[in-house]
Short mmCIF file of C-alpha atoms in Angstrom, two decimals:
data_model
loop_
_atom_site.label_atom_id
_atom_site.label_comp_id
_atom_site.label_asym_id
_atom_site.label_seq_id
_atom_site.Cartn_x
_atom_site.Cartn_y
_atom_site.Cartn_z
CA MET V 25 -5.73 77.67 21.32
CA GLU V 26 -7.55 75.21 19.03
CA ALA V 27 -6.55 71.54 18.93
CA ASN V 28 -4.96 70.30 15.74
CA PRO V 29 -7.25 67.56 14.26
CA LYS V 30 -4.33 65.94 12.45
CA SER V 31 -2.39 65.72 15.71
CA ASN V 32 -5.39 64.03 17.39
CA MET V 33 -5.63 61.58 14.48
CA LYS V 34 -1.95 60.70 14.88
CA THR V 35 -2.41 60.07 18.62
CA SER V 36 -5.39 57.75 17.96
CA VAL V 37 -3.50 55.77 15.32
CA PHE V 38 -0.57 55.33 17.70
CA LYS V 39 -2.91 53.96 20.38
CA ILE V 40 -4.50 51.48 17.95
CA ALA V 41 -1.10 50.30 16.72
CA ALA V 42 0.13 49.81 20.29
CA VAL V 43 -2.93 47.78 21.29
CA THR V 44 -2.62 45.64 18.12
CA ALA V 45 1.07 44.94 18.74
CA ILE V 46 0.43 43.95 22.38
CA ALA V 47 -2.44 41.61 21.38
CA THR V 48 -0.37 40.02 18.61
CA LEU V 49 2.57 39.47 20.96
CA GLY V 50 0.30 37.92 23.63
CA LEU V 51 -1.44 35.52 21.22
CA ALA V 52 1.78 34.38 19.59
CA GLY V 53 3.50 33.89 22.94
CA GLY V 54 0.53 31.95 24.35
CA GLY V 55 0.36 29.74 21.23
CA ALA V 56 4.07 29.02 21.39
CA TYR V 57 3.82 28.17 25.10
CA PHE V 58 0.93 25.78 24.37
CA LEU V 59 3.03 23.90 21.75
CA GLY V 60 5.52 22.99 24.46
CA TYR V 61 9.24 23.43 24.96
CA LEU V 62 11.93 20.88 24.36
CA GLY V 63 15.32 22.58 24.43
CA ASN V 64 17.82 22.27 27.25
CA PRO V 65 18.42 25.82 28.54
CA ALA V 66 21.65 24.95 30.32
CA ALA V 67 23.02 23.19 27.27
CA GLU V 68 22.09 26.08 24.98
CA HIS V 69 23.76 28.51 27.38
CA ARG V 70 26.92 26.42 27.31
CA GLU V 71 26.69 26.37 23.50
CA HIS V 72 26.45 30.17 23.46
CA GLU V 73 29.56 30.51 25.64
CA ALA V 74 31.44 28.02 23.47
CA GLY V 75 30.23 29.80 20.31
CA GLN V 76 31.82 33.06 21.51
CA THR V 77 35.29 31.45 21.55
CA SER V 78 35.21 29.19 18.47
CA GLN V 79 32.92 28.53 15.52
CA ALA V 80 32.56 25.13 13.78
CA GLU V 81 33.06 25.17 10.04
CA GLU V 82 30.09 23.83 8.04
CA PRO V 83 30.30 22.56 4.43
CA THR V 84 28.60 24.39 1.58
CA LEU V 85 25.17 22.94 0.78
CA TYR V 86 23.53 22.86 -2.65
CA SER V 87 19.83 23.05 -3.49
CA CYS V 88 17.51 23.07 -6.50
CA GLY V 89 15.85 26.34 -7.46
CA MET V 90 12.63 24.57 -8.48
CA HIS V 91 12.60 22.07 -5.59
CA PRO V 92 14.06 23.72 -2.46
CA GLN V 93 13.46 20.58 -0.42
CA ILE V 94 16.33 18.92 -2.33
CA ILE V 95 19.53 19.61 -0.36
CA ALA V 96 22.88 17.96 -1.13
CA GLU V 97 26.41 18.32 0.22
CA GLU V 98 28.02 18.15 -3.25
CA PRO V 99 27.18 19.86 -6.57
CA GLY V 100 25.18 17.89 -9.10
CA GLU V 101 21.72 17.68 -10.65
CA CYS V 102 18.27 17.66 -9.09
CA PRO V 103 16.91 14.07 -9.00
CA ILE V 104 13.41 15.40 -9.77
CA CYS V 105 13.79 17.90 -12.61
CA GLY V 106 17.45 17.48 -13.59
CA MET V 107 18.41 21.14 -12.99
CA THR V 108 21.92 21.99 -11.77
CA LEU V 109 22.07 22.45 -7.99
CA THR V 110 23.13 25.89 -6.75
CA PRO V 111 24.98 26.70 -3.51
CA ILE V 112 22.92 27.77 -0.52
CA ARG V 113 23.88 30.87 1.40
CA ASP V 114 25.77 29.35 4.30
CA ALA V 115 25.41 31.33 7.49
CA GLY V 116 28.20 29.34 9.15
CA ALA V 117 30.71 30.46 6.49
CA GLU V 118 29.69 34.09 6.91
CA VAL V 119 30.16 33.86 10.63
CA ALA V 120 33.62 32.36 10.14
CA SER V 121 34.61 35.17 7.77
CA THR V 122 33.27 38.05 9.86
CA GLY V 123 33.82 36.52 13.28
CA GLU V 124 30.36 37.66 14.38
CA ARG V 125 26.97 35.97 14.78
CA LYS V 126 23.84 38.07 14.46
CA VAL V 127 21.46 37.69 17.40
CA LEU V 128 17.89 37.38 16.23
CA TYR V 129 16.35 37.82 19.69
CA TRP V 130 16.89 37.03 23.36
CA ARG V 131 14.75 34.67 25.41
CA ALA V 132 14.42 33.58 29.00
CA PRO V 133 16.15 30.25 29.80
CA MET V 134 13.14 28.83 31.66
CA ASN V 135 10.38 30.35 29.52
CA PRO V 136 10.97 30.36 25.74
CA THR V 137 7.91 32.57 25.19
CA GLU V 138 9.52 35.37 27.21
CA ILE V 139 11.34 37.22 24.40
CA TYR V 140 13.39 40.43 24.44
CA GLU V 141 15.12 42.52 21.79
CA ASN V 142 18.12 43.28 24.01
CA PRO V 143 20.16 41.26 26.53
CA GLY V 144 19.35 41.49 30.18
CA LYS V 145 17.55 39.60 32.95
CA SER V 146 14.38 37.55 32.74
CA ASN V 147 11.43 37.90 35.10
CA MET V 148 13.04 35.21 37.25
CA GLY V 149 16.34 37.11 37.41
CA MET V 150 18.23 34.79 35.07
CA ASP V 151 20.48 35.89 32.20
CA LEU V 152 18.74 35.91 28.81
CA VAL V 153 19.89 33.38 26.21
CA PRO V 154 20.59 34.59 22.64
CA VAL V 155 18.97 32.94 19.59
CA TYR V 156 21.18 33.43 16.50
CA GLU V 157 20.02 34.12 12.97
CA ASP V 158 22.25 31.41 11.46
CA GLU V 159 20.22 28.82 13.35
CA MET V 160 17.19 29.79 11.27
CA ILE V 161 18.84 29.67 7.82
CA GLY V 162 16.94 27.40 5.39
CA GLY V 163 13.79 27.37 7.48
CA VAL V 164 13.19 26.27 11.07
CA VAL V 165 16.23 24.43 12.45
CA VAL V 166 16.17 22.55 15.74
CA LYS V 167 19.56 22.25 17.42
CA ILE V 168 19.95 19.72 20.25
CA ASP V 169 23.13 19.00 22.17
CA PRO V 170 24.40 15.36 22.24
CA VAL V 171 23.41 14.77 25.87
CA THR V 172 19.82 15.82 25.21
CA GLN V 173 19.74 13.71 22.04
CA GLN V 174 20.70 10.67 24.07
CA ASN V 175 18.08 11.41 26.68
CA MET V 176 15.45 11.82 23.94
CA GLY V 177 16.46 8.52 22.36
CA ILE V 178 16.97 10.02 18.90
CA ARG V 179 17.85 7.44 16.25
CA THR V 180 18.37 8.01 12.54
CA ALA V 181 18.19 5.95 9.34
CA THR V 182 19.54 6.50 5.86
CA VAL V 183 17.27 7.18 2.89
CA THR V 184 17.91 4.44 0.32
CA LYS V 185 16.93 3.92 -3.30
CA GLY V 186 15.91 0.45 -4.38
CA PRO V 187 13.15 -1.82 -5.69
CA LEU V 188 9.68 -1.40 -4.24
CA VAL V 189 8.78 -4.72 -2.57
CA ARG V 190 5.34 -5.39 -1.14
CA ASN V 191 4.10 -8.85 -0.17
CA ILE V 192 0.40 -9.31 0.53
CA ASN V 193 -0.42 -11.58 3.47
CA THR V 194 -3.94 -12.92 3.38
CA TYR V 195 -6.02 -16.07 3.81
CA GLY V 196 -7.85 -18.41 1.49
CA HIS V 197 -9.53 -21.79 1.24
CA ILE V 198 -8.73 -24.76 -0.97
CA THR V 199 -11.27 -25.89 -3.53
CA TYR V 200 -11.53 -28.15 -6.58
CA ASP V 201 -10.02 -27.33 -9.93
CA GLU V 202 -13.21 -26.87 -11.95
CA THR V 203 -11.43 -27.86 -15.15
CA ARG V 204 -10.66 -31.26 -13.62
CA THR V 205 -14.08 -32.31 -12.37
CA ALA V 206 -16.81 -34.26 -14.16
CA GLN V 207 -20.22 -35.80 -13.56
CA VAL V 208 -21.26 -39.26 -14.74
CA ASN V 209 -24.96 -39.40 -15.63
CA PRO V 210 -26.59 -41.87 -18.05
CA ARG V 211 -28.16 -40.59 -21.25
CA TYR V 212 -30.95 -43.13 -20.97
CA SER V 213 -33.20 -44.47 -18.23
CA GLY V 214 -32.59 -47.88 -16.71
CA TRP V 215 -31.81 -50.02 -13.71
CA ILE V 216 -28.37 -50.33 -12.08
CA GLU V 217 -27.52 -54.03 -12.12
CA LYS V 218 -24.05 -53.90 -10.52
CA LEU V 219 -21.78 -51.35 -8.83
CA TYR V 220 -18.01 -51.56 -9.25
CA VAL V 221 -17.30 -48.40 -7.24
CA ASP V 222 -19.64 -48.20 -4.28
CA VAL V 223 -17.77 -45.93 -1.81
CA THR V 224 -17.45 -42.13 -1.89
CA GLY V 225 -13.81 -41.08 -1.84
CA SER V 226 -12.62 -44.04 -3.92
CA HIS V 227 -9.75 -43.40 -6.29
CA VAL V 228 -10.54 -44.42 -9.88
CA ARG V 229 -8.51 -44.38 -13.06
CA LYS V 230 -9.56 -43.41 -16.53
CA GLY V 231 -11.49 -46.28 -18.18
CA GLU V 232 -12.11 -48.11 -14.91
CA PRO V 233 -15.70 -49.56 -14.67
CA LEU V 234 -18.11 -47.70 -12.41
CA PHE V 235 -21.43 -49.55 -12.77
CA ALA V 236 -23.45 -51.79 -15.12
CA ILE V 237 -26.94 -50.66 -16.21
CA TYR V 238 -29.85 -52.36 -17.97
CA SER V 239 -31.85 -50.13 -20.28
CA PRO V 240 -34.47 -51.21 -22.87
CA GLU V 241 -33.42 -48.29 -25.06
CA LEU V 242 -29.82 -49.46 -24.99
CA VAL V 243 -30.76 -53.04 -25.77
CA ALA V 244 -32.76 -51.88 -28.82
CA ALA V 245 -29.82 -49.81 -30.02
CA GLN V 246 -27.54 -52.83 -29.75
CA GLU V 247 -29.92 -54.99 -31.77
CA GLU V 248 -30.07 -52.37 -34.54
CA TYR V 249 -26.29 -52.26 -34.67
CA LEU V 250 -25.94 -56.05 -34.86
CA ILE V 251 -28.50 -56.28 -37.67
CA ALA V 252 -26.64 -53.68 -39.69
CA TYR V 253 -23.30 -55.33 -38.92
CA ARG V 254 -24.43 -58.80 -40.04
CA SER V 255 -26.02 -57.39 -43.20
CA LEU V 256 -22.79 -55.60 -44.10
CA GLN V 257 -20.83 -58.79 -43.67
CA LYS V 258 -23.12 -60.64 -46.10
CA LEU V 259 -24.09 -57.98 -48.67
CA GLU V 260 -21.31 -55.40 -48.46
CA LYS V 261 -23.55 -52.77 -49.98
CA LYS V 262 -23.22 -48.99 -49.56
CA GLY V 263 -26.66 -48.54 -48.08
CA VAL V 264 -25.98 -51.15 -45.42
CA SER V 265 -22.68 -49.44 -44.57
CA ASP V 266 -24.48 -46.16 -43.98
CA LEU V 267 -27.00 -47.95 -41.75
CA LEU V 268 -24.20 -49.54 -39.72
CA GLU V 269 -22.49 -46.17 -39.24
CA SER V 270 -25.78 -44.63 -38.10
CA ALA V 271 -26.28 -47.43 -35.55
CA ARG V 272 -22.72 -46.96 -34.30
CA ARG V 273 -23.22 -43.21 -33.78
CA ARG V 274 -26.39 -43.93 -31.82
CA LEU V 275 -24.54 -46.23 -29.41
CA MET V 276 -21.75 -43.69 -28.98
CA ASN V 277 -24.32 -40.96 -28.35
CA PHE V 278 -25.66 -43.13 -25.54
CA GLY V 279 -22.19 -43.11 -24.03
CA VAL V 280 -21.18 -46.64 -24.91
CA ALA V 281 -17.39 -46.92 -25.08
CA LYS V 282 -15.62 -48.10 -28.22
CA ARG V 283 -14.35 -51.15 -26.42
CA GLU V 284 -17.95 -52.13 -25.63
CA ILE V 285 -18.90 -51.78 -29.31
CA ALA V 286 -15.88 -53.90 -30.30
CA ARG V 287 -16.90 -56.57 -27.82
CA LEU V 288 -20.44 -56.46 -29.26
CA GLU V 289 -19.08 -57.05 -32.77
CA LYS V 290 -16.93 -59.92 -31.58
CA SER V 291 -19.63 -61.72 -29.61
CA ARG V 292 -22.43 -60.86 -32.10
CA SER V 293 -24.90 -61.07 -29.25
CA VAL V 294 -26.81 -58.33 -27.45
CA GLU V 295 -25.59 -57.62 -23.93
CA ARG V 296 -28.34 -57.18 -21.39
CA THR V 297 -26.32 -54.57 -19.49
CA ILE V 298 -23.72 -52.05 -20.52
CA THR V 299 -20.76 -51.11 -18.31
CA ILE V 300 -20.23 -47.39 -17.73
CA ARG V 301 -16.56 -46.39 -17.19
CA SER V 302 -14.76 -43.41 -15.59
CA PRO V 303 -13.97 -40.55 -18.00
CA PHE V 304 -10.64 -39.74 -16.27
CA THR V 305 -8.50 -40.40 -13.20
CA GLY V 306 -9.64 -38.86 -9.93
CA ILE V 307 -11.49 -39.17 -6.65
CA VAL V 308 -15.20 -39.96 -6.35
CA THR V 309 -16.53 -36.96 -4.47
CA HIS V 310 -20.24 -37.80 -4.89
CA LYS V 311 -22.11 -41.13 -5.39
CA ASN V 312 -25.82 -41.45 -6.05
CA ALA V 313 -25.89 -45.07 -7.13
CA VAL V 314 -27.41 -48.11 -5.40
CA GLU V 315 -27.66 -51.60 -6.90
CA GLY V 316 -31.14 -52.26 -8.26
CA ALA V 317 -32.11 -48.60 -8.24
CA PHE V 318 -33.87 -47.07 -11.24
CA VAL V 319 -32.26 -43.93 -12.60
CA LYS V 320 -33.68 -41.53 -15.13
CA LYS V 321 -31.59 -40.21 -17.93
CA GLY V 322 -29.65 -37.11 -16.94
CA THR V 323 -29.55 -38.02 -13.22
CA PRO V 324 -26.04 -37.46 -11.71
CA VAL V 325 -24.78 -40.84 -10.52
CA TYR V 326 -21.10 -40.07 -9.84
CA GLN V 327 -19.00 -36.94 -9.49
CA ILE V 328 -15.24 -37.32 -9.97
CA ALA V 329 -12.53 -34.74 -9.28
CA ASN V 330 -8.83 -34.84 -10.07
CA LEU V 331 -6.96 -33.45 -7.03
CA ASP V 332 -3.45 -33.54 -8.49
CA ARG V 333 -3.89 -29.79 -8.86
CA VAL V 334 -6.14 -27.61 -6.68
CA TRP V 335 -7.38 -24.04 -6.60
CA VAL V 336 -7.13 -21.65 -3.67
CA GLU V 337 -9.54 -18.73 -3.44
CA ALA V 338 -7.72 -15.93 -1.59
CA HIS V 339 -9.22 -12.62 -0.48
CA ILE V 340 -7.53 -9.22 -0.88
CA PHE V 341 -8.65 -5.67 -0.14
CA GLU V 342 -9.47 -3.09 -2.76
CA TYR V 343 -6.32 -0.99 -2.18
CA GLU V 344 -4.15 -4.10 -2.74
CA LEU V 345 -5.41 -4.68 -6.28
CA PRO V 346 -2.59 -2.72 -7.99
CA TRP V 347 -0.11 -5.17 -6.48
CA VAL V 348 -1.73 -8.35 -7.87
CA LYS V 349 -1.18 -9.57 -11.43
CA VAL V 350 -1.80 -12.89 -13.18
CA GLY V 351 1.31 -15.06 -13.11
CA GLN V 352 2.75 -13.75 -9.81
CA ALA V 353 4.46 -16.23 -7.49
CA VAL V 354 2.47 -17.23 -4.41
CA GLU V 355 3.50 -19.07 -1.26
CA MET V 356 0.99 -20.98 0.86
CA LYS V 357 1.06 -22.74 4.23
CA VAL V 358 -1.63 -24.82 5.91
CA PRO V 359 -2.00 -25.07 9.69
CA TYR V 360 -1.97 -28.86 9.87
CA LEU V 361 1.43 -29.09 8.11
CA PRO V 362 3.73 -26.76 10.11
CA GLY V 363 6.93 -25.90 8.32
CA LYS V 364 5.61 -27.10 4.96
CA SER V 365 5.06 -24.53 2.22
CA TYR V 366 3.70 -24.76 -1.30
CA THR V 367 4.58 -22.57 -4.28
CA GLY V 368 1.95 -21.63 -6.85
CA ARG V 369 0.88 -18.76 -9.04
CA VAL V 370 -1.96 -16.27 -9.51
CA ALA V 371 -4.29 -17.76 -12.14
CA TYR V 372 -7.15 -15.25 -12.21
CA VAL V 373 -8.41 -12.08 -10.50
CA TYR V 374 -12.19 -11.96 -10.37
CA PRO V 375 -13.58 -8.76 -11.96
CA TYR V 376 -16.03 -7.98 -9.15
CA MET V 377 -16.06 -7.50 -5.39
CA GLN V 378 -17.78 -9.60 -2.76
CA LYS V 379 -20.86 -7.73 -1.62
CA LYS V 380 -20.73 -8.71 2.06
CA THR V 381 -17.00 -8.80 2.77
CA ARG V 382 -16.06 -5.92 0.40
CA ASP V 383 -12.98 -7.71 -0.89
CA VAL V 384 -11.82 -9.28 -4.14
CA VAL V 385 -11.29 -13.00 -4.69
CA VAL V 386 -8.06 -14.10 -6.36
CA ARG V 387 -7.80 -17.62 -7.77
CA LEU V 388 -4.49 -19.36 -7.17
CA GLU V 389 -3.21 -22.66 -8.57
CA PHE V 390 -1.10 -25.20 -6.65
CA ASP V 391 0.20 -28.65 -7.46
CA ASN V 392 -0.93 -31.23 -4.91
CA PRO V 393 1.58 -34.07 -4.69
CA GLY V 394 0.42 -36.87 -2.43
CA LEU V 395 -3.03 -35.22 -2.22
CA ALA V 396 -2.00 -33.50 1.01
CA LEU V 397 -4.12 -30.45 0.21
CA LYS V 398 -7.77 -31.14 0.92
CA PRO V 399 -10.68 -29.13 -0.47
CA ASP V 400 -12.23 -26.62 1.99
CA MET V 401 -9.04 -26.35 4.05
CA TYR V 402 -8.04 -22.87 5.22
CA ALA V 403 -4.60 -21.64 4.20
CA ASP V 404 -2.24 -18.72 4.87
CA VAL V 405 -1.22 -17.09 1.60
CA VAL V 406 1.59 -14.69 0.73
CA ILE V 407 1.33 -13.04 -2.70
CA LYS V 408 4.85 -11.94 -3.58
CA ASN V 409 5.35 -8.74 -5.51
CA GLN V 410 8.37 -6.72 -6.56
CA SER V 411 7.82 -3.66 -8.68
CA GLU V 412 10.08 -3.10 -11.67
CA GLU V 413 10.45 0.54 -10.65
CA GLU V 414 12.81 1.89 -8.00
CA GLY V 415 12.15 4.66 -5.53
CA PHE V 416 13.34 6.41 -2.36
CA ILE V 417 12.60 4.33 0.73
CA VAL V 418 12.45 5.40 4.39
CA PRO V 419 11.19 3.67 7.54
CA SER V 420 7.51 4.34 8.03
CA GLU V 421 8.10 5.33 11.65
CA ALA V 422 10.18 8.31 10.45
CA VAL V 423 7.09 10.03 8.99
CA ILE V 424 4.90 12.25 11.17
CA ARG V 425 1.38 12.09 9.71
CA SER V 426 -0.90 14.91 10.76
CA GLY V 427 -3.67 14.16 8.28
CA VAL V 428 -2.87 17.33 6.34
CA ARG V 429 0.86 16.99 5.78
CA ASN V 430 3.60 14.38 6.13
CA VAL V 431 6.85 15.52 7.76
CA VAL V 432 10.27 13.96 8.33
CA PHE V 433 13.21 15.44 10.21
CA VAL V 434 16.47 15.48 8.26
CA THR V 435 19.80 15.67 10.09
CA ARG V 436 22.16 18.48 9.04
CA GLY V 437 25.07 17.58 11.29
CA ASP V 438 26.35 19.25 14.45
CA GLY V 439 23.12 18.35 16.26
CA LYS V 440 20.87 20.22 13.81
CA PHE V 441 17.58 18.87 12.47
CA THR V 442 15.30 20.38 9.83
CA PRO V 443 11.60 19.47 9.30
CA ARG V 444 10.77 18.68 5.70
CA ASP V 445 7.44 18.01 3.99
CA VAL V 446 7.37 14.78 1.98
CA GLU V 447 4.91 13.16 -0.41
CA LEU V 448 4.39 9.48 0.31
CA GLY V 449 3.93 6.70 -2.21
CA LEU V 450 3.35 2.98 -1.67
CA ALA V 451 3.46 1.21 1.67
CA LEU V 452 6.23 -1.42 1.50
CA ASP V 453 7.30 -4.51 3.42
CA ASP V 454 9.15 -4.57 6.75
CA GLY V 455 7.77 -1.21 7.89
CA PHE V 456 9.09 0.91 5.02
CA VAL V 457 7.32 3.46 2.82
CA GLN V 458 8.09 5.01 -0.56
CA VAL V 459 8.79 8.77 -0.66
CA LEU V 460 7.98 10.51 -3.93
CA THR V 461 9.36 13.97 -3.12
CA GLY V 462 11.12 15.65 -0.21
CA VAL V 463 14.24 13.55 0.37
CA VAL V 464 17.00 11.96 -1.69
CA ALA V 465 19.15 8.89 -1.24
CA GLY V 466 21.90 9.24 1.34
CA GLU V 467 20.16 11.70 3.65
CA GLU V 468 19.65 10.83 7.31
CA VAL V 469 16.13 10.99 8.75
CA VAL V 470 15.07 10.71 12.39
CA VAL V 471 13.15 7.52 13.21
CA SER V 472 12.84 7.92 16.99
CA GLY V 473 12.17 11.04 19.03
CA GLN V 474 10.93 13.03 16.05
CA PHE V 475 7.70 13.99 17.84
CA LEU V 476 9.71 15.93 20.43
CA LEU V 477 11.65 17.60 17.63
CA ASP V 478 8.34 18.48 16.00
CA SER V 479 7.21 20.26 19.16
CA GLU V 480 10.43 22.27 19.26
CA SER V 481 10.20 23.20 15.56
CA LYS V 482 6.63 24.41 16.00
CA LEU V 483 7.75 26.55 18.93
CA LYS V 484 10.47 28.21 16.85
CA GLU V 485 8.09 28.65 13.95
CA ALA V 486 5.64 30.45 16.24
CA VAL V 487 8.40 32.74 17.51
CA LEU V 488 9.45 33.61 13.95
CA LYS V 489 5.88 34.49 13.02
CA MET V 490 5.60 36.67 16.08
CA LEU V 491 8.81 38.52 15.17
CA GLU V 492 7.61 39.02 11.61
CA ALA V 493 4.33 40.48 12.88
CA LYS V 494 6.22 42.75 15.22
CA ALA V 495 8.53 43.93 12.42
CA ALA V 496 5.52 44.62 10.21
CA GLU V 497 3.90 46.71 12.95
CA ALA V 498 7.14 48.64 13.46
CA GLY V 499 7.33 49.36 9.73
CA LYS V 500 3.72 50.52 9.76
CA ASP V 501 4.35 52.89 12.70
CA GLU V 502 7.44 54.33 10.96
CA ALA V 503 5.43 54.96 7.79
CA GLU V 504 2.70 56.69 9.81
CA ASP V 505 5.30 58.88 11.54
CA ASP V 506 6.70 59.94 8.18
CA PHE V 507 3.20 60.66 6.89
CA PHE V 508 2.22 62.86 9.84
CA SER V 509 5.59 64.58 9.76
CA ASP V 510 4.99 65.52 6.13
CA VAL V 511 1.49 66.75 6.99
CA GLU V 512 2.80 68.93 9.82
CA GLU V 513 5.44 70.42 7.57
CA GLU V 514 2.77 71.18 4.97
CA ASP V 515 0.56 72.85 7.64
CA ASP V 516 3.48 74.96 8.81
CA PHE V 517 4.16 76.04 5.22
CA PHE V 518 0.56 77.17 4.65
CA ASN V 519 0.43 78.89 8.06
CA ASP V 520 3.54 80.86 7.16
CA LEU V 521 1.91 81.93 3.88
CA ASN V 522 -1.24 83.05 5.71
CA ASP V 523 0.83 85.05 8.18
CA LYS V 524 2.58 86.78 5.33
#
């Protein structure tokens, strides 16, 4: 009798399908075992026994069709798109109405990767523990009994909505206010006859004499002015008046003060030296004057700085730039004055980065009463910032960052926890972070022990994938059986025709 080629083909396909199913089951089980196991077998067994006698009623949950991560206990609108929330199919309610819970699979108490389709004994001789379908509604759900939660140290925090506050702590150094500094340098060459301020660091007021200088150019300018002045007094002609005004402008261009010109008119005699006075009130920060020394025109003799207000050059990183704006309030402390703080403002943000330090310099302004702030001092700076926008805020420790995704665990009551992907926004003060999508205000997130919950959720996710693969293989085998059955029936039909 000849072998049927279609029957041989069917046998080969069955062998391939069996090998594929065994390999898939082995890989999925090994991967799940590698992820680790967290659950308490004894506690889950007690839960199963208690679940057979009574079922806890769970409230109806509502979700958004466009954003399934939004889950609320009451009807309303989605905080993201504004759509009306719709009720979620509640497995707990169905169980209460039917009085039955559908078992998804059975597993060994001591080895969660040892999975069976029917109840019985594990390889160690222990009773298998059921895993119910309602525990998987809405994605992977981790259920932990209260005793295990306490042992794991699980703590939760509430998602809040409020202003986004971020203060930047940095350092800086005090420097002079460039708009309040000046140099005193003669506009003519001459010899310093007398010094009135001869010590660096001296405090001078506006109009106070600094030094007296003898200059042949200045003496000649004085003589020209006196000649024009005397001629105007005698002749009172227009041409003489223009000459006097020209001589006056020349003295003023040399830097001679108006009071010195008035004294010259009163005495009507040329002064051998002219006194140079301070242009404003401040501290002498540089002195290059010695009595009897010859100075050329344009040589800096004094440098004066007003320290009633100082600048602070603070350094911030590139990612902190969005938080800094001109006019923001700033608080500063210096090490040598513990407990003392100064309040200022952001005056300017430099439009370039420092090449070596790769940061940006921010110029701050502070009042300096009593001149307690000294140039070149180091200071601790806090740039205060509060965004006008509000957002959802969670503790930063609640977020599990894998580099690819950010996950938080949301409590669903009755010891149930669900992993949820979130999109993070700005890092905030006091260890908080902004969440753009994934959670809403009022939800509870896990802030301690979430890494153990993550291990358990990955284990259940691996088991679900394994079951899906197994179901797909079973469907494929059933389709192949139907196909070969149809082929055999067709062969029988044609054989009958040939026989006839």
